[in-house]
Every structure is written in structure tokens, then in C-alpha cells.
Coordinates of C-alpha atoms and ligand atoms in Angstrom, one line a residue:
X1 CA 0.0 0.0 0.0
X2 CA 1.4 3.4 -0.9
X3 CA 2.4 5.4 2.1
X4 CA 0.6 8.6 3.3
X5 CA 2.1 11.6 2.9
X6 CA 2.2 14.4 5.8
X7 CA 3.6 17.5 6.2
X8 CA 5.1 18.6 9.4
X9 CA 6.0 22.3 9.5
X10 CA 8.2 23.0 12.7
X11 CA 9.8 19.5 12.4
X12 CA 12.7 20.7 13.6
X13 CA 11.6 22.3 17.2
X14 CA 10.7 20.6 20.1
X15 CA 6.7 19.2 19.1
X16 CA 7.5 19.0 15.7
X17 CA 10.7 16.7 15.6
X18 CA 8.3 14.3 17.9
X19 CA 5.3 14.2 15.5
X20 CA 8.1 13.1 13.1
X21 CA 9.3 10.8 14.8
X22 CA 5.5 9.3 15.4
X23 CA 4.6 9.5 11.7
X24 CA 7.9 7.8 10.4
X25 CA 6.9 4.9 13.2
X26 CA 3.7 4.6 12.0
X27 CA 4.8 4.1 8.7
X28 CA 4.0 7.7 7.2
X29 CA 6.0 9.1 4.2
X30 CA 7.1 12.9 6.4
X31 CA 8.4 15.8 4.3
X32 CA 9.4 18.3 7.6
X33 CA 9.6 22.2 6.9
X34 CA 11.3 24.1 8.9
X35 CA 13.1 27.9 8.9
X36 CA 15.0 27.0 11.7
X37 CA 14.9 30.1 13.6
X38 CA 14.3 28.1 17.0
X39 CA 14.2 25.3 15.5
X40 CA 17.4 22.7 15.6
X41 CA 18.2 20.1 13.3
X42 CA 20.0 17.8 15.3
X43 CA 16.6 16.8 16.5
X44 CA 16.0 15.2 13.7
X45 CA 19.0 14.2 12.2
X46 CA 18.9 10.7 12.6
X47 CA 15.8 10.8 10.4
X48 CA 17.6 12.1 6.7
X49 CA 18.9 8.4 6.2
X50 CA 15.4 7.6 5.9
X51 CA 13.6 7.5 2.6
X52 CA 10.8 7.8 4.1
X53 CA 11.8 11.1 5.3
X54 CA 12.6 14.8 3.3
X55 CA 13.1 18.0 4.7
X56 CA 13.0 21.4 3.2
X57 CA 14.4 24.5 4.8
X58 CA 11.4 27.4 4.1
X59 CA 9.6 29.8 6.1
X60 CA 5.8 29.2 5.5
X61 CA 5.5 33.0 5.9
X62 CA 5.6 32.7 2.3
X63 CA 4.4 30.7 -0.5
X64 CA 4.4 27.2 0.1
X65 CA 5.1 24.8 -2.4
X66 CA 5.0 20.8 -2.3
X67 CA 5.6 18.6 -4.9
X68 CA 3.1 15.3 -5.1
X69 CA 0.1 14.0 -3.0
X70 CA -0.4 15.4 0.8
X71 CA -2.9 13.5 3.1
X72 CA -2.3 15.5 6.0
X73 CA -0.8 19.1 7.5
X74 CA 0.2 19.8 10.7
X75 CA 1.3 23.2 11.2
X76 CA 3.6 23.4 14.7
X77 CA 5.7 26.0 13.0
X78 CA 5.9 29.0 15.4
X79 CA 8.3 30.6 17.8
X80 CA 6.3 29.5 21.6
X81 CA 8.4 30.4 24.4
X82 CA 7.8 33.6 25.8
X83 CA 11.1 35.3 25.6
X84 CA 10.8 34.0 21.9
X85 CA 7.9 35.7 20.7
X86 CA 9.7 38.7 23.0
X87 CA 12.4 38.5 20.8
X88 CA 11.0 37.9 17.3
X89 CA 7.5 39.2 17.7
X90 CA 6.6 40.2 13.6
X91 CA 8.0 36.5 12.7
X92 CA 5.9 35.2 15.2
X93 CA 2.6 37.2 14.0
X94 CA 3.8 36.2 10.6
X95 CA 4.0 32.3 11.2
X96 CA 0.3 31.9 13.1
X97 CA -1.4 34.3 10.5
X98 CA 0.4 34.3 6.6
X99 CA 1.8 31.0 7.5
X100 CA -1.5 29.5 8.5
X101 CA -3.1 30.9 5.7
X102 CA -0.7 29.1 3.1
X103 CA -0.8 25.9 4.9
X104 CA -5.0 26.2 4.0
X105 CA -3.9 27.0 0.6
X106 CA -1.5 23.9 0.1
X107 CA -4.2 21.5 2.1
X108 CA -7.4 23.0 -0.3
X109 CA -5.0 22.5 -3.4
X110 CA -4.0 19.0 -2.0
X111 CA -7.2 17.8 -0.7
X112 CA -5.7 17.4 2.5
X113 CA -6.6 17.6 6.3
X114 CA -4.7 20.0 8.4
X115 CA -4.6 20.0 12.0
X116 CA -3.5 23.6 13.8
X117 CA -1.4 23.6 17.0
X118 CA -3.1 26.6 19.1
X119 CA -2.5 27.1 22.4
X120 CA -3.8 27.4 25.8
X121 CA -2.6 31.0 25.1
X122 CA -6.3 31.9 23.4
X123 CA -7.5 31.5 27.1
X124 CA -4.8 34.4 27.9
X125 CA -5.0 35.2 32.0
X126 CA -8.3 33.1 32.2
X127 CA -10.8 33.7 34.7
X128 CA -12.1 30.3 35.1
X129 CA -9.7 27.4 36.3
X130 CA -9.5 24.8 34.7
X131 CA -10.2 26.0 31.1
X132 CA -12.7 24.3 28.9
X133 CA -12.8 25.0 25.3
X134 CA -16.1 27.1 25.8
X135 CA -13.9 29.4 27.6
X136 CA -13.7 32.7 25.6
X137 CA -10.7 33.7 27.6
X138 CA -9.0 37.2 28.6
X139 CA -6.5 38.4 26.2
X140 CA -4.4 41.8 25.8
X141 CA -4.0 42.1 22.2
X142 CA -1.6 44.5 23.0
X143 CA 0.2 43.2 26.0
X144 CA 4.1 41.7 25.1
X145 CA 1.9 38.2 24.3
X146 CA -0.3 39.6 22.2
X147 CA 1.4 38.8 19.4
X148 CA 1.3 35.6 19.8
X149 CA -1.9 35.0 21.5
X150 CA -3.7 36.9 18.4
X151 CA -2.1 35.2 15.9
X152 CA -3.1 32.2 17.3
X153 CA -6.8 33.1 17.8
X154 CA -6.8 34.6 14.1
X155 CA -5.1 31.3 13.4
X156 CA -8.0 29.3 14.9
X157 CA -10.3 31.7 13.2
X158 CA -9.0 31.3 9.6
X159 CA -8.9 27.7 10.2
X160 CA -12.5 27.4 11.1
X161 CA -13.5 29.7 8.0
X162 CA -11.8 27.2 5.7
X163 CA -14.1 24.6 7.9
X164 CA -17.3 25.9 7.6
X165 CA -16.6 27.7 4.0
X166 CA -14.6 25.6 2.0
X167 CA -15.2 22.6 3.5
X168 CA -11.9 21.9 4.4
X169 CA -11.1 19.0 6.6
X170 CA -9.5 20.9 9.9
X171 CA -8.4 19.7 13.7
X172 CA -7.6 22.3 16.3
X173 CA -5.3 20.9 19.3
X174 CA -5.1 23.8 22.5
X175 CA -2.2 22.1 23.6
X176 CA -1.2 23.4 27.1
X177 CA 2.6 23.5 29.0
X178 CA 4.3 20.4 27.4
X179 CA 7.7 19.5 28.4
X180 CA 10.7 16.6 27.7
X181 CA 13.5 15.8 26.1
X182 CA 14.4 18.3 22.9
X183 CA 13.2 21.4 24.8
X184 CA 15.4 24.2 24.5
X185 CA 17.8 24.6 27.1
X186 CA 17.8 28.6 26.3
X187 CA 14.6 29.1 25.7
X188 CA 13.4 30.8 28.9
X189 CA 10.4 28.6 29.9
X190 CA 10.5 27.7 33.4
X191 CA 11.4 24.1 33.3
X192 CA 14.5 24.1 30.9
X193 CA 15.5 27.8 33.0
X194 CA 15.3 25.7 36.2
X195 CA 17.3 22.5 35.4
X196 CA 19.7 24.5 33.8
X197 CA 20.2 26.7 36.8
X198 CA 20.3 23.6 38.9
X199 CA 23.2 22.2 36.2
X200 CA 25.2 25.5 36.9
X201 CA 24.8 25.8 40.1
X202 CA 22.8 29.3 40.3
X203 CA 19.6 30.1 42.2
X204 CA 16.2 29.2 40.9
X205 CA 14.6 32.1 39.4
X206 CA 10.9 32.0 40.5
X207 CA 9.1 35.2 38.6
X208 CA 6.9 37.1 41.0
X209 CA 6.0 35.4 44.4
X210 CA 5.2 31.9 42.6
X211 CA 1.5 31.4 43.2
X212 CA 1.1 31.2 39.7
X213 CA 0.1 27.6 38.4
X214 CA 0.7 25.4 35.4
X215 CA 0.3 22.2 34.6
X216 CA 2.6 20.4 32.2
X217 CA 2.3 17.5 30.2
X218 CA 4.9 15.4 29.5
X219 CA 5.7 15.6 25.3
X220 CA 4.7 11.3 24.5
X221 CA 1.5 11.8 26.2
X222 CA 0.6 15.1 24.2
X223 CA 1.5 13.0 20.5
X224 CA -0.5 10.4 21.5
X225 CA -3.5 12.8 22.3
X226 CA -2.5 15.0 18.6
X227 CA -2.3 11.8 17.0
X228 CA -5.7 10.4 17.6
X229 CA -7.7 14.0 17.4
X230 CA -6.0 14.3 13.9
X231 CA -7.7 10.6 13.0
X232 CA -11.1 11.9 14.9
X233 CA -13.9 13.3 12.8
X234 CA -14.2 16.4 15.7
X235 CA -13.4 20.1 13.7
X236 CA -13.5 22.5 17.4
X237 CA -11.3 22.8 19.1
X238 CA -9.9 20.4 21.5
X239 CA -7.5 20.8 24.8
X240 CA -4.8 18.0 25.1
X241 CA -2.6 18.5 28.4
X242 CA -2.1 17.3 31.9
X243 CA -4.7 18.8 34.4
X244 CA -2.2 18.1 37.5
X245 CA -2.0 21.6 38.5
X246 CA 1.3 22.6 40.9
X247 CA 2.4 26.4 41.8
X248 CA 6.0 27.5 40.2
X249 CA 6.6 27.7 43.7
X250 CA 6.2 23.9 44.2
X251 CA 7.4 23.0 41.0
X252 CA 10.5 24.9 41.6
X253 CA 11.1 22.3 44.8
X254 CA 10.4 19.6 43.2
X255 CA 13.4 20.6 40.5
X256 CA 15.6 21.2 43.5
X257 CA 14.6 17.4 44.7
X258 CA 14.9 15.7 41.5
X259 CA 18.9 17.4 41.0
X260 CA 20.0 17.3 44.5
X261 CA 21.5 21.2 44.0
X262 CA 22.3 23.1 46.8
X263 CA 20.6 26.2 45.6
X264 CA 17.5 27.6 47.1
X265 CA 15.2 29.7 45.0
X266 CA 15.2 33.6 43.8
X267 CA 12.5 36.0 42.8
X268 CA 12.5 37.9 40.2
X269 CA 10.0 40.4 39.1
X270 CA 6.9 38.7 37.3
X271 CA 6.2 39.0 33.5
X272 CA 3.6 41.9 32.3
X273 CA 0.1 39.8 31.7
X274 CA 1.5 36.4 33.0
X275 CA -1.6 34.2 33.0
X276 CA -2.1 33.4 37.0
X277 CA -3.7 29.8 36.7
X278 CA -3.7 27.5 34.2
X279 CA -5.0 23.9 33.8
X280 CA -6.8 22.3 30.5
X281 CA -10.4 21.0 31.8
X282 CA -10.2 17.4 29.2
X283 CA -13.8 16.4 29.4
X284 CA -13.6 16.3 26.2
X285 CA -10.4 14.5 25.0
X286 CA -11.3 12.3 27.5
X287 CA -14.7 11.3 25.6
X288 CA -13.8 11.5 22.2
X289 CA -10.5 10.6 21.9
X290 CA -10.4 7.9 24.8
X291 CA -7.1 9.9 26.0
X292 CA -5.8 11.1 29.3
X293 CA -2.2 11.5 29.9
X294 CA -0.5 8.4 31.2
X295 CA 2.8 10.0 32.3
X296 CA 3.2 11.2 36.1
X297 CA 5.3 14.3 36.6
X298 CA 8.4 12.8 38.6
X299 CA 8.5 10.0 35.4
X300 CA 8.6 12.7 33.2
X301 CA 10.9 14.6 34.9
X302 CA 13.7 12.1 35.4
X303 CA 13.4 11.3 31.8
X304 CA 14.0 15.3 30.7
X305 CA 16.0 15.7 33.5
X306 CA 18.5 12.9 31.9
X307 CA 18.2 14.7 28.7
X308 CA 19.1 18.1 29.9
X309 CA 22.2 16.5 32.1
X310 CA 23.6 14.3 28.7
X311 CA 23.9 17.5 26.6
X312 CA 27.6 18.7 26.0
X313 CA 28.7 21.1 28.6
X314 CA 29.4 24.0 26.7
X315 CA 26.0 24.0 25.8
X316 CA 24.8 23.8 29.6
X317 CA 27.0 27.1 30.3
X318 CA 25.6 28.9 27.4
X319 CA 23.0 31.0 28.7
X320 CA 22.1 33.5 25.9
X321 CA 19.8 32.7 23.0
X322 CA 21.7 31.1 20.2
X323 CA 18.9 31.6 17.2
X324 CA 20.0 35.2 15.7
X325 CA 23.2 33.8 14.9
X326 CA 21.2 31.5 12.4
X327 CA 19.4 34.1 10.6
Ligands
LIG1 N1 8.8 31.3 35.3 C1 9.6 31.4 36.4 N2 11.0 31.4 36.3 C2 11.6 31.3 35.1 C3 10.8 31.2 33.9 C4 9.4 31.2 34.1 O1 9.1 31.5 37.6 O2 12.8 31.3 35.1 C5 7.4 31.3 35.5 C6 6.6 32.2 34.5 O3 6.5 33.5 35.1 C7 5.3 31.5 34.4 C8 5.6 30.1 34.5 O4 6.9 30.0 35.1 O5 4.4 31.9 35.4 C9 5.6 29.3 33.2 O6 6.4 30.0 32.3 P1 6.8 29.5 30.9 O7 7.7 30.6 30.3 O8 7.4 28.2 31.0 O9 5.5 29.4 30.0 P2 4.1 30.1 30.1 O10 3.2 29.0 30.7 O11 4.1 31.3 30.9 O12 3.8 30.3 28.6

């Protein structure tokens, strides 16, 4: 039987080099796309020998061309770290809005269903804990996230237009904190900033008085859940994370647990419009999909944890973002 073929823009960041890795196990044919602005490719490196496997360095900004048949789009192409979309905020607009509109394009041209990774972002700094989809949420359009809170509601927006007008098969994952191996270590979120504090031997930066919750979701559990909502028939949206809520407070502790370092933990000055709570409500997920995460926090943990202590030590002392050197 001839293999589908899927598209995976962002195949080189953190989500997207997983979702490759699923699709070449489950015997896809994956062309990756990638501008590799935070993207790396060693993450997917071991996947070129493949011949099952192509990759094509483009920014989906603009015109997207692919050669052939294309069952299925998935569009994880987007800068999603805070200091990230800090740092490259027009890109950023750019990649949820003109990007997302060319990946439609492709998938009308191709006949092909195309699933959107939003974000638990659209909810911004909700007002209801935990957040179902029917949330509407409470976003600053203008605030330093805006830009990529918008572009991901106008994302979700367009995608839904194509739905309803063109008749466009579409899938809409809300995917909420995710974390594991192939994170960033410089990318600012809280998890890699902490372990790689820990690694050094510096304090633990906790940002404002660390009341704030999250609730992460450890990366296999979140492709399982993307993996069967893009083989579902359900076009709303949909939230895939963990719903084990902890403070940055506690999770900070925990970190200083799980590495044995003798520091204690810092504050720093919390972020302009930091969301205060977050945690998905997956009613949903749980009764369409049949999915709930399997993966506790201290499993997931030791497994990232290994990850971040196995990467060359060079990289562990670098501390400043290494992207603009690519562009
Ligand atoms: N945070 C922190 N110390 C850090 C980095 C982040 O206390 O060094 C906090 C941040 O203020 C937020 C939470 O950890 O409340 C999660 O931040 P992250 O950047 O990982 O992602 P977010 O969920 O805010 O998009």
C-alpha cells in the first residue's frame, strides 16, 4: 500500500521533531519544513537516512510549495516560548497568521486535512480554572503576548473559516505546558531555565511570588493525544494536556529534589500579563478521543532531566539565546 504523505512544519523544534518521529513509526511518508529560527536540526537528524523522510528549509511565511500527493498538514511551525515571541515578535505574527493561511492553501490545493497547533494562550489570563474549550478567555491584544496570543486566535479563526466555507477538513489541538527531552535549554520557559540553573549551580529564578500555576504535560502523552484527534472526525477545538496543577513555587522544589542542587530559590519580578492559573479541563479529549495522559510528573521529569544533564557542557554554560546567529 502506498504510504501517506504528511507535512510537518516545525519538524525541527521541540513538538514538531516528535510528531516526526511518530509518523515515520507509523509508517508515514514525512516531508518536515522548517526555517530553523528556533528550531534545531540535530533533533531530527537521525531521520535524513530515511527515505521515508525529506526535509525542506522554508519559512511558511511565504508561498508554500509541495511537490506530489499530501494526506495531512500539521502546522507546529511558530516561535512559543515567551522570551521567543519577545524576541521575534513580527515573525511570530507572521508564522500563526500568513503561514497559516498558506498551509490552508496547500491542504485545499491537495485535498488534505490539516490540524493547527493553538495554544492554551487563546484562554490568555483566564478567569475560570480549569479552562474548557467554551472558555472565551481574557486576552491583551496589546500586552508583550499579544502577538502571539492573536495570531493564534486569528489562526484558529482562519482555520475554522476554511471549515465551515470551503469545507476543508481541519483539527484544532489547545495544547497546554508540554515539556521533555528536545526542549530548548535557552529558551526561557520555566522548566529548561530551572534545570539548567540547577546544572550550573545558580539560584532558581521564581518570577513574581510563585502562586502562579501550570500544569505540564509530558511531550509522548501530548502526541499520542494530537495523533488520535487528527484521525477523529471532531473540527472544534480540542485541549490535550495534563490537568495536574502545581504552583511555580512547588514545581521549583520539586526541580531542587529531583537534581540534589544546593541552591534555594530567587524571585524575580513577574512577567507583564503572566496568566495566574492555568490547567486544561479534558472532558472532552477524554470522551472523544479515549485519551488522558499516562505519564506522572516525577517519570517525566527524570526522563527530561537525563536529557538536559547528557547535553555537552558547553551548551549547559551557554545561557544567551543562540537563534540570531542562524538568521
Ligand atoms: N517562570 C519562572 N521562572 C523562570 C521562567 C518562568 O518563575 O525562570 C514562570 C513564568 O513567570 C510563568 C511560569 O513560570 O508563570 C511558566 O512560564 P513559561 O515561560 O514556561 O511558560 P508560560 O506558561 O508562561 O507560557
Amino acid at each position: 500500500m502506498e504510504r501517506k504523505r504528511i507535512l510537518i512544519t516545525g519538524a525541527a523544534g521541540f513538538l514538531g521533531s516528535h510528531l516526526c518521529d511518530r509518523f515515520i513509526k507509523e509508517d508515514y511518508h514525512v516531508i518536515g519544513m522548517d526555517n530553523l529560527i528556533t528550531g534545531d536540526l540535530r533533533n531530527i537528524e537521525h531521520l535524513f537516512k530515511l527515505d521515508n523522510f525529506e526535509f525542506y528549509n522554508h519559512d511558511v511565511s511565504k508561498f508554500v510549495h509541495v511537490p506530489g500527493d499530501l494526506h495531512y498538514i500539521l502546522h507546529f511551525a511558530s516561535p512559543a516560548s515567551p522570551i521567543d515571541y519577545l524576541k521575534i515578535p513580527i515573525q511570530t505574527l507572521k508564522v500563526g497568521s500568513l503561514g497559516t493561511h498558506n498551509l490552508l492553501g496547500l491542504a485545499r490545493a491537495k485535498k488534505a486535512r490539516m490540524l493547527i497547533a493553538s495554544t492554551s494562550e487563546v484562554y490568555g489570563d483566564p478567569n475560570v480554572n480549569p479552562q474548557p474549550e467554551e472558555y472565551w478567555g481574557n486576552v491583551n491584544p496589546v500586552g508583550p503576548r499579544g502577538v502571539y496570543d492573536e495570531a493564534k486566535r486569528f489562526q484558529e479563526a482562519i482555520t475554522m473559516a476554511y471549515h465551515t466555507f470551503h469545507g476543508l477538513e481541519t483539527r484544532i489541538v489547545r495544547i497546554f505546558n508540554t515539556y521533555g527531552p528536545r526542549m530548548r535549554l535557552n529558551d526561557g520557559r520555566v522548566l529548561p531555565a530551572f534545570i539548567g540553573q540547577a546544572l550550573r549551580g545558580e539560584p532558581l529564578t521564581v518570577f513574581g511570588d510563585g502562586s502562579q500555576t501550570r500544569s505540564f504535560c509530558y511531550v509522548d502523552d501530548l502526541i499520542e493525544g494530537i495523533y488520535r484527534l487528527l484521525h477523529s472526525d471532531y473540527a472544534q477545538p480540542m485541549n490535550i494536556g495534563n490537568p495536574d496543577e502545581i504552583t511555580i513555587r512547588q514545581f521549583g522544589e520539586e526541580i531542587i529534589k529531583l537534581t540534589g542542587t544546593d541552591q534555594q530559590l530567587i524571585s524575580l519580578p513577574l512577567p507583564t500579563d503572566d496568566p495566574k492559573q492555568r490547567r486544561p479541563d479534558i472532558t472532552k479529549a477524554k470522551a472523544i478521543l479515549s485519551w488522558e495522559p499516562k505519564i506522572s510528573r516525577s517519570e517525566g521529569l527524570k526522563i527530561t532531566y537525563e536529557y538536559f544533564k547528557s547535553l555537552p557542557q558547553k551548551e549547559i554554560e551557554h545561557k544567551d539565546f543562540t537563534y540570531f546567529n542562524k538568521q
